[in-house]
C-alpha positions as YAML, in Angstrom:
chain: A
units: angstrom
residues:
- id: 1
  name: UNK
  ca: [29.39, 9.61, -9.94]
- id: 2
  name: UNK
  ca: [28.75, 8.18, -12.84]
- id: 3
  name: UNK
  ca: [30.98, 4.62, -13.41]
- id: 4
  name: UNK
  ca: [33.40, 5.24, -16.04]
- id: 5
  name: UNK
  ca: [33.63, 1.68, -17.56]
- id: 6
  name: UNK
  ca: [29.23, 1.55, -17.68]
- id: 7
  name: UNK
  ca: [29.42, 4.29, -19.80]
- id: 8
  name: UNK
  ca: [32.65, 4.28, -22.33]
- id: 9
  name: UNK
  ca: [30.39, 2.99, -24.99]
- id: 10
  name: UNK
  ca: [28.88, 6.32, -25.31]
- id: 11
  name: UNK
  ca: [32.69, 7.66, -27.07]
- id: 12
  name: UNK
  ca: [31.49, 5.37, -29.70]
- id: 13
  name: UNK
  ca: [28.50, 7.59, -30.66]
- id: 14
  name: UNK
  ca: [28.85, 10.90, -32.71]
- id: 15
  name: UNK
  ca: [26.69, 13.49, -33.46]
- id: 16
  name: UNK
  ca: [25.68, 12.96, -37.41]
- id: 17
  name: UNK
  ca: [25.21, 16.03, -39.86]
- id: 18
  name: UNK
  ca: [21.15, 15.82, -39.21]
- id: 19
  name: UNK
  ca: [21.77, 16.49, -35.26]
- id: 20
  name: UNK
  ca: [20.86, 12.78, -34.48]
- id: 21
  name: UNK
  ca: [23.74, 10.72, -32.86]
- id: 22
  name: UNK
  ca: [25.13, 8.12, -35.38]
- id: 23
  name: UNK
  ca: [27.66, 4.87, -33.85]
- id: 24
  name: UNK
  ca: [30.93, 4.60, -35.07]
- id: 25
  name: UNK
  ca: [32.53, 1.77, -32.94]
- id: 26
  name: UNK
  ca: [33.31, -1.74, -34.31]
- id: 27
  name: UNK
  ca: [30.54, -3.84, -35.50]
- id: 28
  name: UNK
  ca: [30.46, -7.77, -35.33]
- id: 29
  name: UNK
  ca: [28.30, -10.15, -37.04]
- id: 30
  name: UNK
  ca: [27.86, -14.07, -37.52]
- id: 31
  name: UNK
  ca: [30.00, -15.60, -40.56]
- id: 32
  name: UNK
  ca: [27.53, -18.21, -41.38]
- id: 33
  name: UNK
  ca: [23.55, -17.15, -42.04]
- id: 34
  name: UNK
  ca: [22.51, -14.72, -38.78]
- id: 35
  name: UNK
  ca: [19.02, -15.81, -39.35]
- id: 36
  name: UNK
  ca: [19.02, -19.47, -38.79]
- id: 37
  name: UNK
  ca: [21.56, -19.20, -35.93]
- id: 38
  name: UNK
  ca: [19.49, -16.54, -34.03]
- id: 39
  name: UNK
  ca: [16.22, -18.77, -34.65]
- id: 40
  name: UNK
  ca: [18.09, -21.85, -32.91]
- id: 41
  name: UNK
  ca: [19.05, -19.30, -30.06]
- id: 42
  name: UNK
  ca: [15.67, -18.64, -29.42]
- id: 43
  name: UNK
  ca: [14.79, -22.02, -29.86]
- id: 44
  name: UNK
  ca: [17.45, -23.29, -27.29]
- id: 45
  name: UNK
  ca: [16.13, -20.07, -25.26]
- id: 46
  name: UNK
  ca: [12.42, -20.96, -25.10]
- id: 47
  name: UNK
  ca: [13.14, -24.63, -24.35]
- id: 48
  name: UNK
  ca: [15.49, -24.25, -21.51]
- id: 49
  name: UNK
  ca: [12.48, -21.58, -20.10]
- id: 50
  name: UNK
  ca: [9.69, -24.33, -20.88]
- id: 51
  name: UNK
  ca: [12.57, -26.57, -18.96]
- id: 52
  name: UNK
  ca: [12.80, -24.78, -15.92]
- id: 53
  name: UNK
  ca: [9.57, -22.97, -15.30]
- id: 54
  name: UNK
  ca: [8.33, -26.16, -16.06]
- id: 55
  name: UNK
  ca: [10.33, -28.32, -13.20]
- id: 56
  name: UNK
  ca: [9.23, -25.59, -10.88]
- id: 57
  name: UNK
  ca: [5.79, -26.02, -10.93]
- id: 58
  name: UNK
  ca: [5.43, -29.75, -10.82]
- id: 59
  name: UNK
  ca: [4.96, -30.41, -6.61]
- id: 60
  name: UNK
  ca: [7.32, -33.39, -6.94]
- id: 61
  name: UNK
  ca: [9.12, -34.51, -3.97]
- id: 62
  name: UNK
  ca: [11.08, -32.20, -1.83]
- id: 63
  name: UNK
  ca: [10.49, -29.03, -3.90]
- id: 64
  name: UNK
  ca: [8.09, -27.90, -0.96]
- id: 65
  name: UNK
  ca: [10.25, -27.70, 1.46]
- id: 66
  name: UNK
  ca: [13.81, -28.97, 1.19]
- id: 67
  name: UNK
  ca: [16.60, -26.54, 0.83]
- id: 68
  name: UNK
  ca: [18.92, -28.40, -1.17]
- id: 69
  name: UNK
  ca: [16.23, -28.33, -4.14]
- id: 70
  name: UNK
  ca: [15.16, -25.34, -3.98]
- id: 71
  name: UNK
  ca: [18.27, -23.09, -3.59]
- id: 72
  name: UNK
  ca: [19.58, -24.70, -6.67]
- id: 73
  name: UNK
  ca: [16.38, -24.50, -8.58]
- id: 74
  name: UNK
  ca: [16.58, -20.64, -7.40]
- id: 75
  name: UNK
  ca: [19.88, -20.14, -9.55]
- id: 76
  name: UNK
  ca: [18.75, -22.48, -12.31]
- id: 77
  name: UNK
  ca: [16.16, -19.44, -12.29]
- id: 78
  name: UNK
  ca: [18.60, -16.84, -12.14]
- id: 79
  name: UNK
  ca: [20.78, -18.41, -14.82]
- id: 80
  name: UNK
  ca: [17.96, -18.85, -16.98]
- id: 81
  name: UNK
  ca: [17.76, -15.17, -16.64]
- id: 82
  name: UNK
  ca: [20.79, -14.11, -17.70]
- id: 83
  name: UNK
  ca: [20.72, -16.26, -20.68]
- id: 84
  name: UNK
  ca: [17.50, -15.35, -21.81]
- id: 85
  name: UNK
  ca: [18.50, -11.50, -21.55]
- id: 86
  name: UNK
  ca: [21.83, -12.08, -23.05]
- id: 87
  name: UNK
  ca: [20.39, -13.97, -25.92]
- id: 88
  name: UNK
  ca: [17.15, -11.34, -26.51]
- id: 89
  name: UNK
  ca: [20.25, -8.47, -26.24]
- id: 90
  name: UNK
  ca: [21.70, -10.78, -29.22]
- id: 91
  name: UNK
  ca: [19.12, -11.82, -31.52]
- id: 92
  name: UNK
  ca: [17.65, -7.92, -31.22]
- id: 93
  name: UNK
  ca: [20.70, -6.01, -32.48]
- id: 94
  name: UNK
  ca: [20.43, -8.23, -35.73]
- id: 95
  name: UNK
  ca: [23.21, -8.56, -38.42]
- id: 96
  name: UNK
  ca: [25.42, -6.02, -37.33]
- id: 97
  name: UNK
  ca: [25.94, -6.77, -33.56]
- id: 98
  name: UNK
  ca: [27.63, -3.67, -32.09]
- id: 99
  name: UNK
  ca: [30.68, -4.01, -29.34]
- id: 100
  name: UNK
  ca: [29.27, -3.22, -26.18]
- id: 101
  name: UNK
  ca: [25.99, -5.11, -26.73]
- id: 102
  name: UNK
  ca: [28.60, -8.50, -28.22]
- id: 103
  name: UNK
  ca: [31.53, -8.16, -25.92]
- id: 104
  name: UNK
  ca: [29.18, -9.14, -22.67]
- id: 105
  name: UNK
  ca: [27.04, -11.47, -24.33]
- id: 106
  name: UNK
  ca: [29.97, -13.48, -25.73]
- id: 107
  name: UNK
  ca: [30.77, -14.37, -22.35]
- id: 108
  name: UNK
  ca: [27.69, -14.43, -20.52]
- id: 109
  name: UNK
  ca: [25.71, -17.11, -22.95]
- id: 110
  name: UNK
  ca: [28.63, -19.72, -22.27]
- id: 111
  name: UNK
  ca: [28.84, -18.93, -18.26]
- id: 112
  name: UNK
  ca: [25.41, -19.20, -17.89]
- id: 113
  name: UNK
  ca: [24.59, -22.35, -19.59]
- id: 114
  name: UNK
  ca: [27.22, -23.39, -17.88]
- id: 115
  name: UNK
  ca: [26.05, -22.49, -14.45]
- id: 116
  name: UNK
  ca: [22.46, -23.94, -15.38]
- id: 117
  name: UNK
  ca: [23.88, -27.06, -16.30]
- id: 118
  name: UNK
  ca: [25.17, -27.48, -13.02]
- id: 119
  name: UNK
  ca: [22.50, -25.89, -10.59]
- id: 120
  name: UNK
  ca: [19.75, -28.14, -12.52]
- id: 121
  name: UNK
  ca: [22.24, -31.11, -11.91]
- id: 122
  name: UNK
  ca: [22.45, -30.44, -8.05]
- id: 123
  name: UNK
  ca: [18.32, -30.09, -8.12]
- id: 124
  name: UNK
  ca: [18.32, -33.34, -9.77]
- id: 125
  name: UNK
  ca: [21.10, -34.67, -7.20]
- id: 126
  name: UNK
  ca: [19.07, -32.85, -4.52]
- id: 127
  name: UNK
  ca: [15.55, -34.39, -5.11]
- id: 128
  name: UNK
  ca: [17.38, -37.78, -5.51]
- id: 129
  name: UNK
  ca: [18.50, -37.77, -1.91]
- id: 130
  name: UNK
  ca: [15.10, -36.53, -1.01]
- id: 131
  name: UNK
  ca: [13.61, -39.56, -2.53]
- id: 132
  name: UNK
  ca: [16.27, -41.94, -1.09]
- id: 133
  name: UNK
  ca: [15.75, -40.42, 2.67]
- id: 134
  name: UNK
  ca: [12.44, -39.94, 2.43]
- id: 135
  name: UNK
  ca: [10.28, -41.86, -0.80]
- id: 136
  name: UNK
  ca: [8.05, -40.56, -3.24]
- id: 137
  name: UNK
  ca: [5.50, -38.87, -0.56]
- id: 138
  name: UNK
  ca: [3.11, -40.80, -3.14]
- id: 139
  name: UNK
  ca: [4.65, -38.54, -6.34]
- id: 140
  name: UNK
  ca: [6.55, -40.71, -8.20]
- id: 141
  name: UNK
  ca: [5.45, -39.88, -11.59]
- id: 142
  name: UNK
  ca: [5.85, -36.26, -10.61]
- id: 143
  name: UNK
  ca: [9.07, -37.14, -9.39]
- id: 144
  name: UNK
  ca: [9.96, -38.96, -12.79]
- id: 145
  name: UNK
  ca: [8.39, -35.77, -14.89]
- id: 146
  name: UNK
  ca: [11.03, -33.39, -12.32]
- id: 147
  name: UNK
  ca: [13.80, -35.92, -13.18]
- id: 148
  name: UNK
  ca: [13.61, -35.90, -16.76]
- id: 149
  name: UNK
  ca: [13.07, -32.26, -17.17]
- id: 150
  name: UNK
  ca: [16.47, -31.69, -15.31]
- id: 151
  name: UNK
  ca: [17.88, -33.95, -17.15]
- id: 152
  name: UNK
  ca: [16.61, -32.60, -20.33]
- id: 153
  name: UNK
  ca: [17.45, -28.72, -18.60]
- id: 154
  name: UNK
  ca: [21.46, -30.30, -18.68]
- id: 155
  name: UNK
  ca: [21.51, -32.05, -21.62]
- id: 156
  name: UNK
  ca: [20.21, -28.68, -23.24]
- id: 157
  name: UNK
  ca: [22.39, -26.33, -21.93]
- id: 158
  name: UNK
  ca: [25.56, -28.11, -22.25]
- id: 159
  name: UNK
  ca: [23.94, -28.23, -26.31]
- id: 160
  name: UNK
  ca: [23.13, -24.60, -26.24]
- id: 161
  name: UNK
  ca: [27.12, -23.77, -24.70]
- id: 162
  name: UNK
  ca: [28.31, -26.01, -27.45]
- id: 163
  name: UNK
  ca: [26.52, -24.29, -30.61]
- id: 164
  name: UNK
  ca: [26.98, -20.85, -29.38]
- id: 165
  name: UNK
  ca: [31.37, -21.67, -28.90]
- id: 166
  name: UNK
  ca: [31.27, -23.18, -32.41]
- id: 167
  name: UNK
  ca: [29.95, -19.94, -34.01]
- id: 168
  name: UNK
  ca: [32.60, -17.86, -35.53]
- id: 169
  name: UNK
  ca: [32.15, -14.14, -35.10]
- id: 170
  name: UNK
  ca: [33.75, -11.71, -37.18]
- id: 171
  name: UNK
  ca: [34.61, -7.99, -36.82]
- id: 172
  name: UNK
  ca: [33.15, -5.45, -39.44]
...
């Protein structure tokens, strides 16, 4: 059976006079310019991905085979997922942003920075306390290119979750 909540955006669509379905719900778009605040989405979007993939494939310290790296640079992954979906969902629809693609990404862009922010923080804590217990296994400029990319992955985030709160959204 088909979940009644997944699909309740489908009342909003009618069929038009020309037999094609037309959408009727409520609309929402940016009150400053659209255009330059999707292309600093994307540009906070591809920088966090750079960020991430990045970190993961530099062999520093630890990330081979230490669990309290890796599981948090597996949700800094998944976060960066749901980000980067919510914010092509976004920048896609355009001016006129329509409810059920806005109501879910207003909430998931802000979470999931969020949640990146901190699972790239405990990979950074993590590979710390690798280094302290253990050294640099003979990686430390690896180790310092890991470290500043999470820190860089944070400072990011937390700037992406602050610009995407400030914008004002407006119903049409």
């Amino acid at each position: 059976m088909l979940s009644p909540r997944k699909w309740k955006f489908l009342e909003n669509f009618k069929l038009g006079p020309e037999g094609s379905y037309v959408y009727t719900g409520e609309t929402y778009s940016l009150k400053a310019d659209y255009k330059k605040a999707y292309l600093i989405f994307v540009v906070f979007g591809v920088s966090l991905a750079l960020c991430v993939i990045g970190s993961g494939l530099i062999n520093a310290a630890g990330m081979n085979n230490t669990f309290y790296v890796i599981i948090p640079y597996i949700a800094e992954v998944i976060s960066l997922f749901v980000i980067l979906w919510s914010n092509i969902k976004l920048v896609y629809a355009g001016e006129k942003v329509r409810a059920y693609v806005y109501e879910p990404t207003r909430h998931r862009i802000p979470e999931g920075t969020l949640a990146l922010a901190v699972f790239s923080a405990a990979s950074l804590l993590g590979s710390i306390v690798f280094t302290a217990l253990h050294g640099f296994e003979g990686k430390m400029l690896l180790c310092i290119v890991f470290w500043l990319l999470k820190v860089l992955t944070v400072l990011l985030s937390l700037a992406f979750n602050r610009f995407f709160k400030k914008k004002e959204w407006v119903k049409l």
